[in-house]
Amino acid sequence: EADIYQTPRYLVIGTGKKITLECSQTMGHDKMYWYQQDPGMELHLIHYSYGVNSTEKGDLSSESTVSRIRTEHFPLTLESARPSHTSQYLCASVEGGRGRNNEQFFGPGTRLTVL
Amino acid sequence: GESVGLHLPTLSVQEGDNSIINCAYSNSASDYFIWYKQESGKGPQFIIDIRSNMDKRQGQRVTVLLNKTVKHLSLQIAATQPGDSAVYFCAETQGGSQGNLIFGKGTKLSVKP
């Protein structure tokens, strides 16, 4: 089983609040990702990182920001949450490196509800 | 735009039967494909992958077939079990194993006892 963790698992907050979703992995993976997923729908990439001090925006526009100060930690922050941010947020990591497969290990997700 | 999609949103099979889940992709430059399984309340879990230089790959009870001519990918599950009930996603990437994944819409597999 993959060693990638997300907290909190569930979060209900009011509009305008600042929140940070935590993601940590203990596998020493370089590449990490954040996806947004509505129930039963496909995953949309919102942020990714190649390693420490690297952050990139994904295919889906997002008002969130990320940071990568340590290899194992890739938090996602929403400065001012809105109801449109209600969704499930999935974090993933992959070993990366030339010749290695692209098997992404996923965390259990954070289900966010903004009232 | 380029996307990965699935033909059917839901699939219901009898326990013990074989399941076939299909996926169509539109980008002929994609060269690496993965199938994921997502159970309710959990993150996706890797099932099997295949590179574009192959047309078939087998795992334990699962087989992935790739038809590059028609840009079609399928996942076959042998002797489907209740524990196979989940949403299945295919994903594609360009640039081999280093590219970002593009996920298709899932197919929900329900296994009847």
PDB file of C-alpha atoms in Angstrom:
ATOM      1  CA  GLU A   1       0.000   0.000   0.000  1.00  0.00           C
ATOM      2  CA  ALA A   2       1.251   3.456  -0.909  1.00  0.00           C
ATOM      3  CA  ASP A   3       2.553   5.731   1.840  1.00  0.00           C
ATOM      4  CA  ILE A   4       0.828   8.931   0.878  1.00  0.00           C
ATOM      5  CA  TYR A   5      -1.388  10.777   3.294  1.00  0.00           C
ATOM      6  CA  GLN A   6      -3.900  13.575   3.074  1.00  0.00           C
ATOM      7  CA  THR A   7      -5.470  15.598   5.847  1.00  0.00           C
ATOM      8  CA  PRO A   8      -8.142  16.414   6.579  1.00  0.00           C
ATOM      9  CA  ARG A   9     -10.231  13.689   4.965  1.00  0.00           C
ATOM     10  CA  TYR A  10     -13.377  15.798   5.175  1.00  0.00           C
ATOM     11  CA  LEU A  11     -13.744  19.559   5.607  1.00  0.00           C
ATOM     12  CA  VAL A  12     -16.817  21.773   5.744  1.00  0.00           C
ATOM     13  CA  ILE A  13     -16.120  25.487   5.908  1.00  0.00           C
ATOM     14  CA  GLY A  14     -17.776  28.815   5.271  1.00  0.00           C
ATOM     15  CA  THR A  15     -17.223  31.095   2.305  1.00  0.00           C
ATOM     16  CA  GLY A  16     -14.187  33.343   2.547  1.00  0.00           C
ATOM     17  CA  LYS A  17     -12.127  31.128   4.819  1.00  0.00           C
ATOM     18  CA  LYS A  18      -8.498  30.342   4.095  1.00  0.00           C
ATOM     19  CA  ILE A  19      -7.701  26.640   4.096  1.00  0.00           C
ATOM     20  CA  THR A  20      -4.703  24.429   3.527  1.00  0.00           C
ATOM     21  CA  LEU A  21      -5.010  20.833   2.422  1.00  0.00           C
ATOM     22  CA  GLU A  22      -2.079  18.720   3.501  1.00  0.00           C
ATOM     23  CA  CYS A  23      -0.359  15.995   1.489  1.00  0.00           C
ATOM     24  CA  SER A  24       2.666  14.010   2.576  1.00  0.00           C
ATOM     25  CA  GLN A  25       4.456  11.002   1.147  1.00  0.00           C
ATOM     26  CA  THR A  26       7.212   8.934   2.709  1.00  0.00           C
ATOM     27  CA  MET A  27       8.434   7.261  -0.469  1.00  0.00           C
ATOM     28  CA  GLY A  28      10.934   9.945  -1.425  1.00  0.00           C
ATOM     29  CA  HIS A  29       9.129  10.601  -4.684  1.00  0.00           C
ATOM     30  CA  ASP A  30      10.199  13.630  -6.664  1.00  0.00           C
ATOM     31  CA  LYS A  31       7.025  14.336  -8.609  1.00  0.00           C
ATOM     32  CA  MET A  32       3.803  15.222  -6.849  1.00  0.00           C
ATOM     33  CA  TYR A  33       0.388  16.210  -8.133  1.00  0.00           C
ATOM     34  CA  TRP A  34      -2.922  17.719  -7.061  1.00  0.00           C
ATOM     35  CA  TYR A  35      -6.105  16.728  -8.843  1.00  0.00           C
ATOM     36  CA  GLN A  36      -9.666  17.967  -8.491  1.00  0.00           C
ATOM     37  CA  GLN A  37     -12.430  15.421  -8.934  1.00  0.00           C
ATOM     38  CA  ASP A  38     -16.185  15.874  -8.810  1.00  0.00           C
ATOM     39  CA  PRO A  39     -18.133  12.738  -7.745  1.00  0.00           C
ATOM     40  CA  GLY A  40     -17.865   9.990 -10.351  1.00  0.00           C
ATOM     41  CA  MET A  41     -16.116  12.261 -12.795  1.00  0.00           C
ATOM     42  CA  GLU A  42     -12.643  12.326 -14.272  1.00  0.00           C
ATOM     43  CA  LEU A  43      -9.625  13.753 -12.480  1.00  0.00           C
ATOM     44  CA  HIS A  44      -8.403  17.190 -13.499  1.00  0.00           C
ATOM     45  CA  LEU A  45      -4.792  18.175 -12.858  1.00  0.00           C
ATOM     46  CA  ILE A  46      -4.553  21.510 -11.035  1.00  0.00           C
ATOM     47  CA  HIS A  47      -0.932  21.610  -9.804  1.00  0.00           C
ATOM     48  CA  TYR A  48       2.213  19.546  -9.979  1.00  0.00           C
ATOM     49  CA  SER A  49       5.804  19.642  -8.866  1.00  0.00           C
ATOM     50  CA  TYR A  50       8.981  18.070 -10.196  1.00  0.00           C
ATOM     51  CA  GLY A  51      10.740  18.402  -6.874  1.00  0.00           C
ATOM     52  CA  VAL A  52      11.722  20.853  -4.154  1.00  0.00           C
ATOM     53  CA  ASN A  53      11.080  24.494  -5.119  1.00  0.00           C
ATOM     54  CA  SER A  54       9.309  23.420  -8.310  1.00  0.00           C
ATOM     55  CA  THR A  55       5.603  24.138  -8.814  1.00  0.00           C
ATOM     56  CA  GLU A  56       3.600  24.183 -12.034  1.00  0.00           C
ATOM     57  CA  LYS A  57      -0.019  24.852 -12.908  1.00  0.00           C
ATOM     58  CA  GLY A  58      -2.002  22.010 -14.365  1.00  0.00           C
ATOM     59  CA  ASP A  59      -4.588  21.810 -17.105  1.00  0.00           C
ATOM     60  CA  LEU A  60      -7.506  23.012 -15.011  1.00  0.00           C
ATOM     61  CA  SER A  61      -7.472  26.600 -13.913  1.00  0.00           C
ATOM     62  CA  SER A  62      -7.534  26.821 -10.152  1.00  0.00           C
ATOM     63  CA  GLU A  63      -7.549  29.627  -7.615  1.00  0.00           C
ATOM     64  CA  SER A  64      -5.437  27.529  -5.289  1.00  0.00           C
ATOM     65  CA  THR A  65      -1.688  27.735  -4.743  1.00  0.00           C
ATOM     66  CA  VAL A  66       0.880  25.123  -3.773  1.00  0.00           C
ATOM     67  CA  SER A  67       4.368  25.014  -2.321  1.00  0.00           C
ATOM     68  CA  ARG A  68       7.129  22.421  -2.253  1.00  0.00           C
ATOM     69  CA  ILE A  69       9.670  23.250   0.404  1.00  0.00           C
ATOM     70  CA  ARG A  70      10.357  19.635   1.324  1.00  0.00           C
ATOM     71  CA  THR A  71      10.328  16.551  -0.879  1.00  0.00           C
ATOM     72  CA  GLU A  72       7.735  14.789   1.203  1.00  0.00           C
ATOM     73  CA  HIS A  73       5.287  17.657   1.632  1.00  0.00           C
ATOM     74  CA  PHE A  74       3.052  19.333  -0.993  1.00  0.00           C
ATOM     75  CA  PRO A  75       0.322  21.463   0.618  1.00  0.00           C
ATOM     76  CA  LEU A  76      -2.453  23.157  -1.342  1.00  0.00           C
ATOM     77  CA  THR A  77      -3.911  26.459  -0.148  1.00  0.00           C
ATOM     78  CA  LEU A  78      -7.126  28.281  -0.937  1.00  0.00           C
ATOM     79  CA  GLU A  79      -6.890  31.901   0.220  1.00  0.00           C
ATOM     80  CA  SER A  80     -10.627  32.516   0.128  1.00  0.00           C
ATOM     81  CA  ALA A  81     -12.855  29.491  -0.286  1.00  0.00           C
ATOM     82  CA  ARG A  82     -16.052  29.713  -2.344  1.00  0.00           C
ATOM     83  CA  PRO A  83     -18.907  27.244  -2.954  1.00  0.00           C
ATOM     84  CA  SER A  84     -17.490  26.601  -6.434  1.00  0.00           C
ATOM     85  CA  HIS A  85     -14.451  25.042  -4.722  1.00  0.00           C
ATOM     86  CA  THR A  86     -16.606  22.253  -3.335  1.00  0.00           C
ATOM     87  CA  SER A  87     -15.048  19.059  -4.678  1.00  0.00           C
ATOM     88  CA  GLN A  88     -12.717  16.204  -3.859  1.00  0.00           C
ATOM     89  CA  TYR A  89      -9.006  16.968  -3.942  1.00  0.00           C
ATOM     90  CA  LEU A  90      -6.597  14.115  -4.610  1.00  0.00           C
ATOM     91  CA  CYS A  91      -2.858  14.192  -4.090  1.00  0.00           C
ATOM     92  CA  ALA A  92      -0.512  11.807  -5.898  1.00  0.00           C
ATOM     93  CA  SER A  93       3.189  11.137  -6.242  1.00  0.00           C
ATOM     94  CA  VAL A  94       5.386   9.208  -8.627  1.00  0.00           C
ATOM     95  CA  GLU A  95       8.963   8.067  -8.371  1.00  0.00           C
ATOM     96  CA  GLY A  96       9.953   9.684 -11.637  1.00  0.00           C
ATOM     97  CA  GLY A  97      13.376   9.351 -13.120  1.00  0.00           C
ATOM     98  CA  ARG A  98      14.324   8.203 -16.557  1.00  0.00           C
ATOM     99  CA  GLY A  99      13.090   4.779 -17.478  1.00  0.00           C
ATOM    100  CA  ARG A 100      10.755   4.407 -14.524  1.00  0.00           C
ATOM    101  CA  ASN A 101       7.075   3.894 -15.050  1.00  0.00           C
ATOM    102  CA  ASN A 102       4.542   6.582 -14.382  1.00  0.00           C
ATOM    103  CA  GLU A 103       2.572   4.751 -11.716  1.00  0.00           C
ATOM    104  CA  GLN A 104       1.110   7.510  -9.627  1.00  0.00           C
ATOM    105  CA  PHE A 105       0.285   6.623  -6.036  1.00  0.00           C
ATOM    106  CA  PHE A 106      -2.777   8.426  -4.764  1.00  0.00           C
ATOM    107  CA  GLY A 107      -3.765   9.578  -1.335  1.00  0.00           C
ATOM    108  CA  PRO A 108      -7.299   8.958  -0.006  1.00  0.00           C
ATOM    109  CA  GLY A 109      -8.435  12.463  -0.922  1.00  0.00           C
ATOM    110  CA  THR A 110      -9.926  15.423   0.914  1.00  0.00           C
ATOM    111  CA  ARG A 111     -13.607  16.038   0.382  1.00  0.00           C
ATOM    112  CA  LEU A 112     -14.159  19.794   0.681  1.00  0.00           C
ATOM    113  CA  THR A 113     -17.534  21.448   1.088  1.00  0.00           C
ATOM    114  CA  VAL A 114     -17.774  25.229   1.101  1.00  0.00           C
ATOM    115  CA  LEU A 115     -21.045  26.615   2.378  1.00  0.00           C
TER     116      LEU A 115
ATOM    117  CA  GLY B   1      -9.368  19.342 -27.625  1.00  0.00           C
ATOM    118  CA  GLU B   2      -7.510  16.144 -26.968  1.00  0.00           C
ATOM    119  CA  SER B   3      -9.128  13.922 -24.420  1.00  0.00           C
ATOM    120  CA  VAL B   4      -9.463  10.422 -23.188  1.00  0.00           C
ATOM    121  CA  GLY B   5     -12.952   9.062 -22.853  1.00  0.00           C
ATOM    122  CA  LEU B   6     -14.871   5.907 -22.092  1.00  0.00           C
ATOM    123  CA  HIS B   7     -17.698   4.464 -24.136  1.00  0.00           C
ATOM    124  CA  LEU B   8     -20.019   3.509 -21.277  1.00  0.00           C
ATOM    125  CA  PRO B   9     -20.589   5.233 -17.960  1.00  0.00           C
ATOM    126  CA  THR B  10     -21.880   2.077 -16.231  1.00  0.00           C
ATOM    127  CA  LEU B  11     -21.400  -1.652 -16.608  1.00  0.00           C
ATOM    128  CA  SER B  12     -23.193  -4.380 -14.691  1.00  0.00           C
ATOM    129  CA  VAL B  13     -21.942  -7.981 -14.758  1.00  0.00           C
ATOM    130  CA  GLN B  14     -22.691 -11.222 -12.983  1.00  0.00           C
ATOM    131  CA  GLU B  15     -20.159 -12.506 -10.508  1.00  0.00           C
ATOM    132  CA  GLY B  16     -17.843 -14.944 -12.238  1.00  0.00           C
ATOM    133  CA  ASP B  17     -18.339 -13.460 -15.686  1.00  0.00           C
ATOM    134  CA  ASN B  18     -15.643 -11.593 -17.568  1.00  0.00           C
ATOM    135  CA  SER B  19     -15.822  -7.785 -17.742  1.00  0.00           C
ATOM    136  CA  ILE B  20     -14.636  -5.580 -20.565  1.00  0.00           C
ATOM    137  CA  ILE B  21     -14.257  -1.859 -20.011  1.00  0.00           C
ATOM    138  CA  ASN B  22     -13.482   0.288 -23.008  1.00  0.00           C
ATOM    139  CA  CYS B  23     -11.676   3.552 -23.531  1.00  0.00           C
ATOM    140  CA  ALA B  24     -11.185   5.718 -26.602  1.00  0.00           C
ATOM    141  CA  TYR B  25      -8.397   8.249 -26.839  1.00  0.00           C
ATOM    142  CA  SER B  26      -8.011  10.968 -29.413  1.00  0.00           C
ATOM    143  CA  ASN B  27      -4.311  11.878 -29.263  1.00  0.00           C
ATOM    144  CA  SER B  28      -2.270   9.646 -31.527  1.00  0.00           C
ATOM    145  CA  ALA B  29       0.889  11.002 -29.884  1.00  0.00           C
ATOM    146  CA  SER B  30       0.007   9.348 -26.575  1.00  0.00           C
ATOM    147  CA  ASP B  31       2.469   6.575 -25.882  1.00  0.00           C
ATOM    148  CA  TYR B  32       1.720   5.346 -22.401  1.00  0.00           C
ATOM    149  CA  PHE B  33      -1.584   4.278 -20.881  1.00  0.00           C
ATOM    150  CA  ILE B  34      -2.697   3.273 -17.409  1.00  0.00           C
ATOM    151  CA  TRP B  35      -5.864   1.812 -15.943  1.00  0.00           C
ATOM    152  CA  TYR B  36      -6.900   2.886 -12.455  1.00  0.00           C
ATOM    153  CA  LYS B  37      -9.528   1.516 -10.108  1.00  0.00           C
ATOM    154  CA  GLN B  38     -11.270   3.847  -7.658  1.00  0.00           C
ATOM    155  CA  GLU B  39     -13.395   2.452  -4.873  1.00  0.00           C
ATOM    156  CA  SER B  40     -15.904   4.630  -3.103  1.00  0.00           C
ATOM    157  CA  GLY B  41     -14.235   7.085  -0.734  1.00  0.00           C
ATOM    158  CA  LYS B  42     -10.722   6.197  -1.829  1.00  0.00           C
ATOM    159  CA  GLY B  43      -8.087   7.500  -4.199  1.00  0.00           C
ATOM    160  CA  PRO B  44      -7.442   5.758  -7.528  1.00  0.00           C
ATOM    161  CA  GLN B  45      -5.329   2.630  -7.425  1.00  0.00           C
ATOM    162  CA  PHE B  46      -3.028   1.515 -10.237  1.00  0.00           C
ATOM    163  CA  ILE B  47      -4.140  -1.663 -11.997  1.00  0.00           C
ATOM    164  CA  ILE B  48      -2.025  -2.100 -15.097  1.00  0.00           C
ATOM    165  CA  ASP B  49      -0.163  -0.067 -17.688  1.00  0.00           C
ATOM    166  CA  ILE B  50       0.875  -0.492 -21.282  1.00  0.00           C
ATOM    167  CA  ARG B  51       3.264   1.282 -23.602  1.00  0.00           C
ATOM    168  CA  SER B  52       2.423   2.101 -27.183  1.00  0.00           C
ATOM    169  CA  ASN B  53       4.965  -0.388 -28.522  1.00  0.00           C
ATOM    170  CA  MET B  54       2.797  -3.189 -27.139  1.00  0.00           C
ATOM    171  CA  ASP B  55      -0.728  -4.298 -28.012  1.00  0.00           C
ATOM    172  CA  LYS B  56      -1.417  -6.535 -25.050  1.00  0.00           C
ATOM    173  CA  ARG B  57      -0.306  -6.868 -21.462  1.00  0.00           C
ATOM    174  CA  GLN B  58      -1.507  -9.283 -18.834  1.00  0.00           C
ATOM    175  CA  GLY B  59      -1.617  -9.055 -15.091  1.00  0.00           C
ATOM    176  CA  GLN B  60      -3.317 -11.059 -12.435  1.00  0.00           C
ATOM    177  CA  ARG B  61      -6.898 -11.534 -13.727  1.00  0.00           C
ATOM    178  CA  VAL B  62      -6.584  -8.385 -15.822  1.00  0.00           C
ATOM    179  CA  THR B  63      -5.542  -7.817 -19.416  1.00  0.00           C
ATOM    180  CA  VAL B  64      -5.116  -4.513 -21.210  1.00  0.00           C
ATOM    181  CA  LEU B  65      -5.425  -4.362 -24.974  1.00  0.00           C
ATOM    182  CA  LEU B  66      -4.251  -1.433 -27.058  1.00  0.00           C
ATOM    183  CA  ASN B  67      -5.354  -0.827 -30.632  1.00  0.00           C
ATOM    184  CA  LYS B  68      -3.439   2.158 -31.937  1.00  0.00           C
ATOM    185  CA  THR B  69      -5.101   2.000 -35.337  1.00  0.00           C
ATOM    186  CA  VAL B  70      -8.461   2.982 -33.900  1.00  0.00           C
ATOM    187  CA  LYS B  71      -7.067   4.590 -30.753  1.00  0.00           C
ATOM    188  CA  HIS B  72      -8.835   2.202 -28.442  1.00  0.00           C
ATOM    189  CA  LEU B  73      -7.878   0.768 -25.081  1.00  0.00           C
ATOM    190  CA  SER B  74      -9.692  -1.916 -23.140  1.00  0.00           C
ATOM    191  CA  LEU B  75      -9.450  -3.538 -19.744  1.00  0.00           C
ATOM    192  CA  GLN B  76     -10.562  -7.122 -19.375  1.00  0.00           C
ATOM    193  CA  ILE B  77     -11.230  -8.543 -15.934  1.00  0.00           C
ATOM    194  CA  ALA B  78     -11.523 -12.307 -15.736  1.00  0.00           C
ATOM    195  CA  ALA B  79     -13.918 -14.006 -13.320  1.00  0.00           C
ATOM    196  CA  THR B  80     -15.244 -10.715 -11.969  1.00  0.00           C
ATOM    197  CA  GLN B  81     -15.685 -10.628  -8.208  1.00  0.00           C
ATOM    198  CA  PRO B  82     -17.747  -8.355  -5.940  1.00  0.00           C
ATOM    199  CA  GLY B  83     -14.499  -6.709  -4.860  1.00  0.00           C
ATOM    200  CA  ASP B  84     -14.022  -5.517  -8.426  1.00  0.00           C
ATOM    201  CA  SER B  85     -16.975  -3.154  -8.063  1.00  0.00           C
ATOM    202  CA  ALA B  86     -15.555   0.333  -8.507  1.00  0.00           C
ATOM    203  CA  VAL B  87     -15.115   3.134 -11.009  1.00  0.00           C
ATOM    204  CA  TYR B  88     -12.430   2.432 -13.594  1.00  0.00           C
ATOM    205  CA  PHE B  89     -10.470   5.181 -15.317  1.00  0.00           C
ATOM    206  CA  CYS B  90      -8.084   5.038 -18.203  1.00  0.00           C
ATOM    207  CA  ALA B  91      -5.338   7.619 -18.441  1.00  0.00           C
ATOM    208  CA  GLU B  92      -2.939   8.567 -21.188  1.00  0.00           C
ATOM    209  CA  THR B  93       0.274  10.478 -21.394  1.00  0.00           C
ATOM    210  CA  GLN B  94       2.734  11.662 -23.977  1.00  0.00           C
ATOM    211  CA  GLY B  95       6.452  11.648 -23.451  1.00  0.00           C
ATOM    212  CA  GLY B  96       6.531   8.073 -22.213  1.00  0.00           C
ATOM    213  CA  SER B  97       6.549   7.513 -18.527  1.00  0.00           C
ATOM    214  CA  GLN B  98       7.462  11.087 -17.617  1.00  0.00           C
ATOM    215  CA  GLY B  99       4.471  13.000 -18.903  1.00  0.00           C
ATOM    216  CA  ASN B 100       1.470  14.187 -16.961  1.00  0.00           C
ATOM    217  CA  LEU B 101      -1.549  11.909 -17.093  1.00  0.00           C
ATOM    218  CA  ILE B 102      -4.820  12.860 -18.766  1.00  0.00           C
ATOM    219  CA  PHE B 103      -7.732  10.956 -17.257  1.00  0.00           C
ATOM    220  CA  GLY B 104     -10.863   9.915 -19.051  1.00  0.00           C
ATOM    221  CA  LYS B 105     -14.358   9.761 -17.668  1.00  0.00           C
ATOM    222  CA  GLY B 106     -14.837   6.697 -15.504  1.00  0.00           C
ATOM    223  CA  THR B 107     -16.901   3.573 -15.998  1.00  0.00           C
ATOM    224  CA  LYS B 108     -18.717   2.325 -12.931  1.00  0.00           C
ATOM    225  CA  LEU B 109     -18.565  -1.453 -12.712  1.00  0.00           C
ATOM    226  CA  SER B 110     -21.218  -3.174 -10.617  1.00  0.00           C
ATOM    227  CA  VAL B 111     -20.925  -6.894  -9.890  1.00  0.00           C
ATOM    228  CA  LYS B 112     -24.125  -8.779  -9.157  1.00  0.00           C
ATOM    229  CA  PRO B 113     -23.837 -11.762  -6.803  1.00  0.00           C
TER     230      PRO B 113
END
